[in-house]
Tab-separated table of C-alpha atoms in Angstrom:
chain	number	residue	atom	x	y	z
W	1	GLN	CA	203.718	155.365	93.025
W	2	GLN	CA	203.933	154.334	96.651
W	3	GLN	CA	205.219	150.888	95.801
W	4	VAL	CA	208.638	149.479	96.409
W	5	LYS	CA	209.424	146.510	94.197
W	6	GLN	CA	211.850	143.940	95.573
W	7	SER	CA	213.611	141.091	93.845
W	8	PRO	CA	214.293	138.228	93.900
W	9	GLN	CA	211.560	136.604	95.969
W	10	SER	CA	213.955	133.917	97.104
W	11	LEU	CA	217.689	133.412	96.890
W	12	ILE	CA	220.002	130.535	97.715
W	13	VAL	CA	223.716	131.206	98.115
W	14	GLN	CA	226.642	129.128	99.287
W	15	LYS	CA	228.448	130.148	102.458
W	16	GLY	CA	230.955	132.882	101.725
W	17	GLY	CA	229.067	134.078	98.660
W	18	ILE	CA	227.659	137.582	98.213
W	19	PRO	CA	223.870	137.629	97.977
W	20	ILE	CA	222.455	140.740	96.355
W	21	ILE	CA	218.872	141.887	96.862
W	22	ASN	CA	217.454	144.661	94.728
W	23	CYS	CA	214.702	147.218	95.225
W	24	ALA	CA	213.196	149.835	92.935
W	25	TYR	CA	210.872	152.728	93.694
W	26	GLU	CA	208.903	155.355	91.781
W	27	ASN	CA	208.196	158.056	94.339
W	28	THR	CA	211.031	160.577	94.119
W	29	ALA	CA	209.924	162.058	97.445
W	30	PHE	CA	211.266	158.991	99.251
W	31	ASP	CA	214.317	160.069	101.219
W	32	TYR	CA	215.015	157.257	103.631
W	33	PHE	CA	215.700	153.657	102.656
W	34	PRO	CA	216.138	151.063	105.409
W	35	TRP	CA	216.663	147.334	105.200
W	36	TYR	CA	215.140	144.971	107.729
W	37	GLN	CA	216.026	141.379	108.585
W	38	GLN	CA	213.327	139.069	109.869
W	39	PHE	CA	213.767	135.617	111.345
W	40	PRO	CA	210.789	133.240	111.643
W	41	GLY	CA	208.576	134.172	114.564
W	42	LYS	CA	210.367	137.468	115.172
W	43	GLY	CA	209.749	141.085	114.328
W	44	PRO	CA	211.696	142.870	111.584
W	45	ALA	CA	215.046	144.114	112.859
W	46	LEU	CA	216.629	147.240	111.402
W	47	LEU	CA	219.827	146.249	109.633
W	48	ILE	CA	221.116	149.290	107.806
W	49	ALA	CA	219.645	152.411	106.209
W	50	ILE	CA	220.684	155.001	103.650
W	51	ARG	CA	219.600	158.460	102.568
W	52	PRO	CA	219.794	159.620	98.935
W	53	ASP	CA	222.709	161.993	99.468
W	54	VAL	CA	225.169	159.076	99.481
W	55	SER	CA	225.662	156.280	96.974
W	56	GLU	CA	226.922	153.615	99.346
W	57	LYS	CA	226.842	152.779	103.022
W	58	LYS	CA	228.627	149.924	104.714
W	59	GLU	CA	228.052	148.484	108.177
W	60	GLY	CA	230.014	145.379	108.961
W	61	ARG	CA	229.292	142.767	106.282
W	62	PHE	CA	226.220	144.634	105.007
W	63	THR	CA	226.406	147.244	102.239
W	64	ILE	CA	223.685	149.337	100.642
W	65	SER	CA	224.279	150.644	97.149
W	66	PHE	CA	222.005	153.492	96.072
W	67	ASN	CA	221.405	154.750	92.532
W	68	LYS	CA	219.286	157.889	92.719
W	69	SER	CA	218.947	158.401	88.960
W	70	ALA	CA	217.760	154.836	88.440
W	71	LYS	CA	215.634	154.926	91.596
W	72	GLN	CA	217.127	151.655	92.748
W	73	PHE	CA	218.959	150.430	95.810
W	74	SER	CA	220.380	147.102	96.773
W	75	LEU	CA	221.695	145.152	99.739
W	76	HIS	CA	224.918	143.168	99.533
W	77	ILE	CA	225.974	140.727	102.228
W	78	MET	CA	229.695	139.996	102.236
W	79	ASP	CA	231.084	136.655	103.399
W	80	SER	CA	227.562	135.332	103.945
W	81	GLN	CA	226.993	132.826	106.737
W	82	PRO	CA	224.231	130.276	107.422
W	83	GLY	CA	223.118	132.521	110.290
W	84	ASP	CA	222.229	135.188	107.709
W	85	SER	CA	219.425	132.951	106.435
W	86	ALA	CA	216.314	135.068	106.954
W	87	THR	CA	213.780	137.168	105.099
W	88	TYR	CA	215.028	140.604	104.096
W	89	PHE	CA	212.785	143.581	103.441
W	90	CYS	CA	213.656	146.850	101.833
W	91	ALA	CA	211.529	149.873	102.675
W	92	ALA	CA	211.205	153.566	101.946
W	93	SER	CA	209.655	156.604	103.529
W	94	THR	CA	209.395	160.342	103.027
W	95	ARG	CA	210.326	163.144	105.345
W	96	GLY	CA	207.227	164.160	107.283
W	97	ALA	CA	205.341	160.980	106.351
W	98	GLN	CA	207.247	158.462	108.341
W	99	LYS	CA	205.238	155.400	107.453
W	100	LEU	CA	207.433	152.751	105.887
W	101	VAL	CA	206.481	151.327	102.504
W	102	PHE	CA	207.901	147.815	102.330
W	103	GLY	CA	209.020	145.629	99.490
W	104	GLN	CA	207.576	142.125	99.295
W	105	GLY	CA	210.583	140.511	100.932
W	106	THR	CA	213.342	138.125	99.879
W	107	ARG	CA	213.773	134.766	101.544
W	108	LEU	CA	217.527	134.209	101.705
W	109	THR	CA	219.067	130.807	102.372
W	110	ILE	CA	222.803	130.452	102.929
W	111	ASN	CA	223.917	126.855	102.504
W	112	PRO	CA	226.874	125.675	104.620
U	1	ASP	CA	215.845	142.887	121.667
U	2	SER	CA	214.479	146.116	120.165
U	3	GLY	CA	213.037	147.428	123.424
U	4	VAL	CA	209.500	147.435	121.996
U	5	THR	CA	207.160	145.047	123.775
U	6	GLN	CA	203.891	143.612	122.528
U	7	THR	CA	201.248	141.509	124.215
U	8	PRO	CA	199.854	139.001	123.758
U	9	LYS	CA	202.217	136.965	121.610
U	10	HIS	CA	199.432	134.800	120.238
U	11	LEU	CA	195.695	135.337	120.062
U	12	ILE	CA	193.096	132.906	118.784
U	13	THR	CA	189.527	134.084	118.498
U	14	ALA	CA	186.352	133.532	116.528
U	15	THR	CA	184.835	135.537	113.717
U	16	GLY	CA	182.761	138.469	114.883
U	17	GLN	CA	184.754	138.935	118.064
U	18	ARG	CA	186.786	141.935	119.242
U	19	VAL	CA	190.387	141.896	120.452
U	20	THR	CA	192.888	144.401	121.801
U	21	LEU	CA	196.599	144.290	121.045
U	22	ARG	CA	198.966	146.189	123.289
U	23	CYS	CA	202.314	147.823	122.570
U	24	SER	CA	204.871	149.598	124.742
U	25	PRO	CA	207.409	151.659	122.779
U	26	ARG	CA	211.129	151.938	123.499
U	27	SER	CA	211.936	154.174	126.412
U	28	GLY	CA	211.850	157.789	125.241
U	29	ASP	CA	210.181	157.111	121.884
U	30	LEU	CA	207.093	159.228	121.280
U	31	SER	CA	205.937	157.737	117.960
U	32	VAL	CA	204.166	154.403	117.679
U	33	TYR	CA	203.295	152.695	114.415
U	34	TRP	CA	201.137	149.670	113.735
U	35	TYR	CA	201.766	147.344	110.802
U	36	GLN	CA	199.998	144.237	109.570
U	37	GLN	CA	201.944	141.387	107.992
U	38	SER	CA	200.090	138.815	105.937
U	39	LEU	CA	201.276	136.343	103.319
U	40	ASP	CA	199.405	137.998	100.460
U	41	GLN	CA	199.791	141.684	101.404
U	42	GLY	CA	203.229	141.698	102.996
U	43	LEU	CA	203.971	144.382	105.589
U	44	GLN	CA	201.380	147.145	105.469
U	45	PHE	CA	201.286	150.342	107.490
U	46	LEU	CA	198.083	150.786	109.470
U	47	ILE	CA	198.371	153.871	111.666
U	48	GLN	CA	200.816	156.140	113.505
U	49	TYR	CA	200.487	157.997	116.786
U	50	TYR	CA	202.790	160.656	118.130
U	51	ASN	CA	202.624	161.657	121.775
U	52	GLY	CA	198.975	160.673	122.047
U	53	GLU	CA	197.764	162.139	118.769
U	54	GLU	CA	196.968	160.342	115.539
U	55	ARG	CA	199.616	161.320	113.023
U	56	ALA	CA	198.988	159.264	109.899
U	57	LYS	CA	196.613	156.615	108.631
U	58	GLY	CA	197.319	153.894	106.138
U	59	ASN	CA	195.354	150.891	105.000
U	60	ILE	CA	193.410	150.564	108.229
U	61	LEU	CA	189.902	149.160	108.100
U	62	GLU	CA	187.043	151.025	109.762
U	63	ARG	CA	186.611	148.007	112.038
U	64	PHE	CA	190.076	148.718	113.416
U	65	SER	CA	190.988	151.568	115.733
U	66	ALA	CA	193.949	152.549	117.830
U	67	GLN	CA	194.946	154.949	120.551
U	68	GLN	CA	198.041	156.048	122.415
U	69	PHE	CA	197.800	156.695	126.110
U	70	PRO	CA	199.557	159.343	128.267
U	71	ASP	CA	202.185	156.771	129.302
U	72	LEU	CA	202.820	156.328	125.544
U	73	HIS	CA	201.720	152.736	125.295
U	74	SER	CA	199.355	152.035	122.444
U	75	GLU	CA	196.487	149.687	121.815
U	76	LEU	CA	195.110	148.421	118.523
U	77	ASN	CA	191.484	147.370	118.673
U	78	LEU	CA	190.142	144.981	116.056
U	79	SER	CA	186.396	144.364	115.984
U	80	SER	CA	183.914	142.284	113.996
U	81	LEU	CA	186.807	140.023	113.148
U	82	GLU	CA	186.860	138.161	109.864
U	83	LEU	CA	188.956	135.203	108.747
U	84	GLY	CA	190.987	137.548	106.571
U	85	ASP	CA	192.129	139.519	109.609
U	86	SER	CA	194.367	136.611	110.602
U	87	ALA	CA	197.871	138.019	110.404
U	88	LEU	CA	200.875	139.167	112.360
U	89	TYR	CA	200.449	142.616	113.863
U	90	PHE	CA	203.583	144.567	114.628
U	91	CYS	CA	204.120	147.700	116.588
U	92	ALA	CA	207.144	149.883	115.945
U	93	SER	CA	208.419	152.988	117.663
U	94	SER	CA	210.671	155.881	116.802
U	95	ALA	CA	211.885	158.983	118.524
U	96	THR	CA	210.768	161.822	116.316
U	97	ARG	CA	207.681	163.212	114.649
U	98	THR	CA	208.770	165.178	111.614
U	99	GLU	CA	212.179	163.831	110.743
U	100	THR	CA	212.413	160.371	109.242
U	101	SER	CA	214.120	158.190	111.759
U	102	GLU	CA	214.739	154.579	112.566
U	103	GLN	CA	211.738	152.489	113.453
U	104	TYR	CA	212.228	149.596	115.842
U	105	PHE	CA	209.779	146.733	115.710
U	106	GLY	CA	208.349	144.651	118.496
U	107	PRO	CA	208.061	140.855	118.383
U	108	GLY	CA	204.496	141.001	117.084
U	109	THR	CA	201.138	139.490	117.945
U	110	ARG	CA	199.971	136.556	115.851
U	111	LEU	CA	196.201	136.770	115.464
U	112	THR	CA	194.292	133.737	114.291
U	113	VAL	CA	190.594	134.150	113.557
U	114	THR	CA	188.683	130.869	113.297
């Protein structure tokens, strides 16, 4: 019940395309859903996060869509660029238990 | 740059040895978290400290221990090292204790056990 399932494992998109990464969870107590971006040799960097009281959040070219009834959330990257090539992790946590439960990660490649 | 610092960047040691990983949180952050990243297990939460006190424990082995000092830096101690302990170890920090808030990760320590 603590798992967060992420798909796909890897994704290749042409420059300008819109990669979509999906995550699903079981624990309805999760109330915070961040996305992290990780480049090789670096630590995960917080990209954008959402709470279940909203269905969508946009920050720059990054958008989270959240479906509470389906217990799913996804990351969309608009106008993707080669510099967006990285591994993306979704995560979830509960109020009062701040540990992040991570998905398995998606290796995204944006071809020029 | 997240503002979280970790030392050393790389560590190579032999099985059976003990190592200490160090983390300094972002200025003003009271919570420190330790995570392990390995190819087969992904990113796994190990332990959290808040203002010097242990707050939560995850999948942390008994051979591993941590502490947070009065200046808020934290150390993760790994002993009786095994080959399977080879991984990236990340420290993260956040501002609050009870409210879920953003966690900012350091650059990590790559541990190689030979």
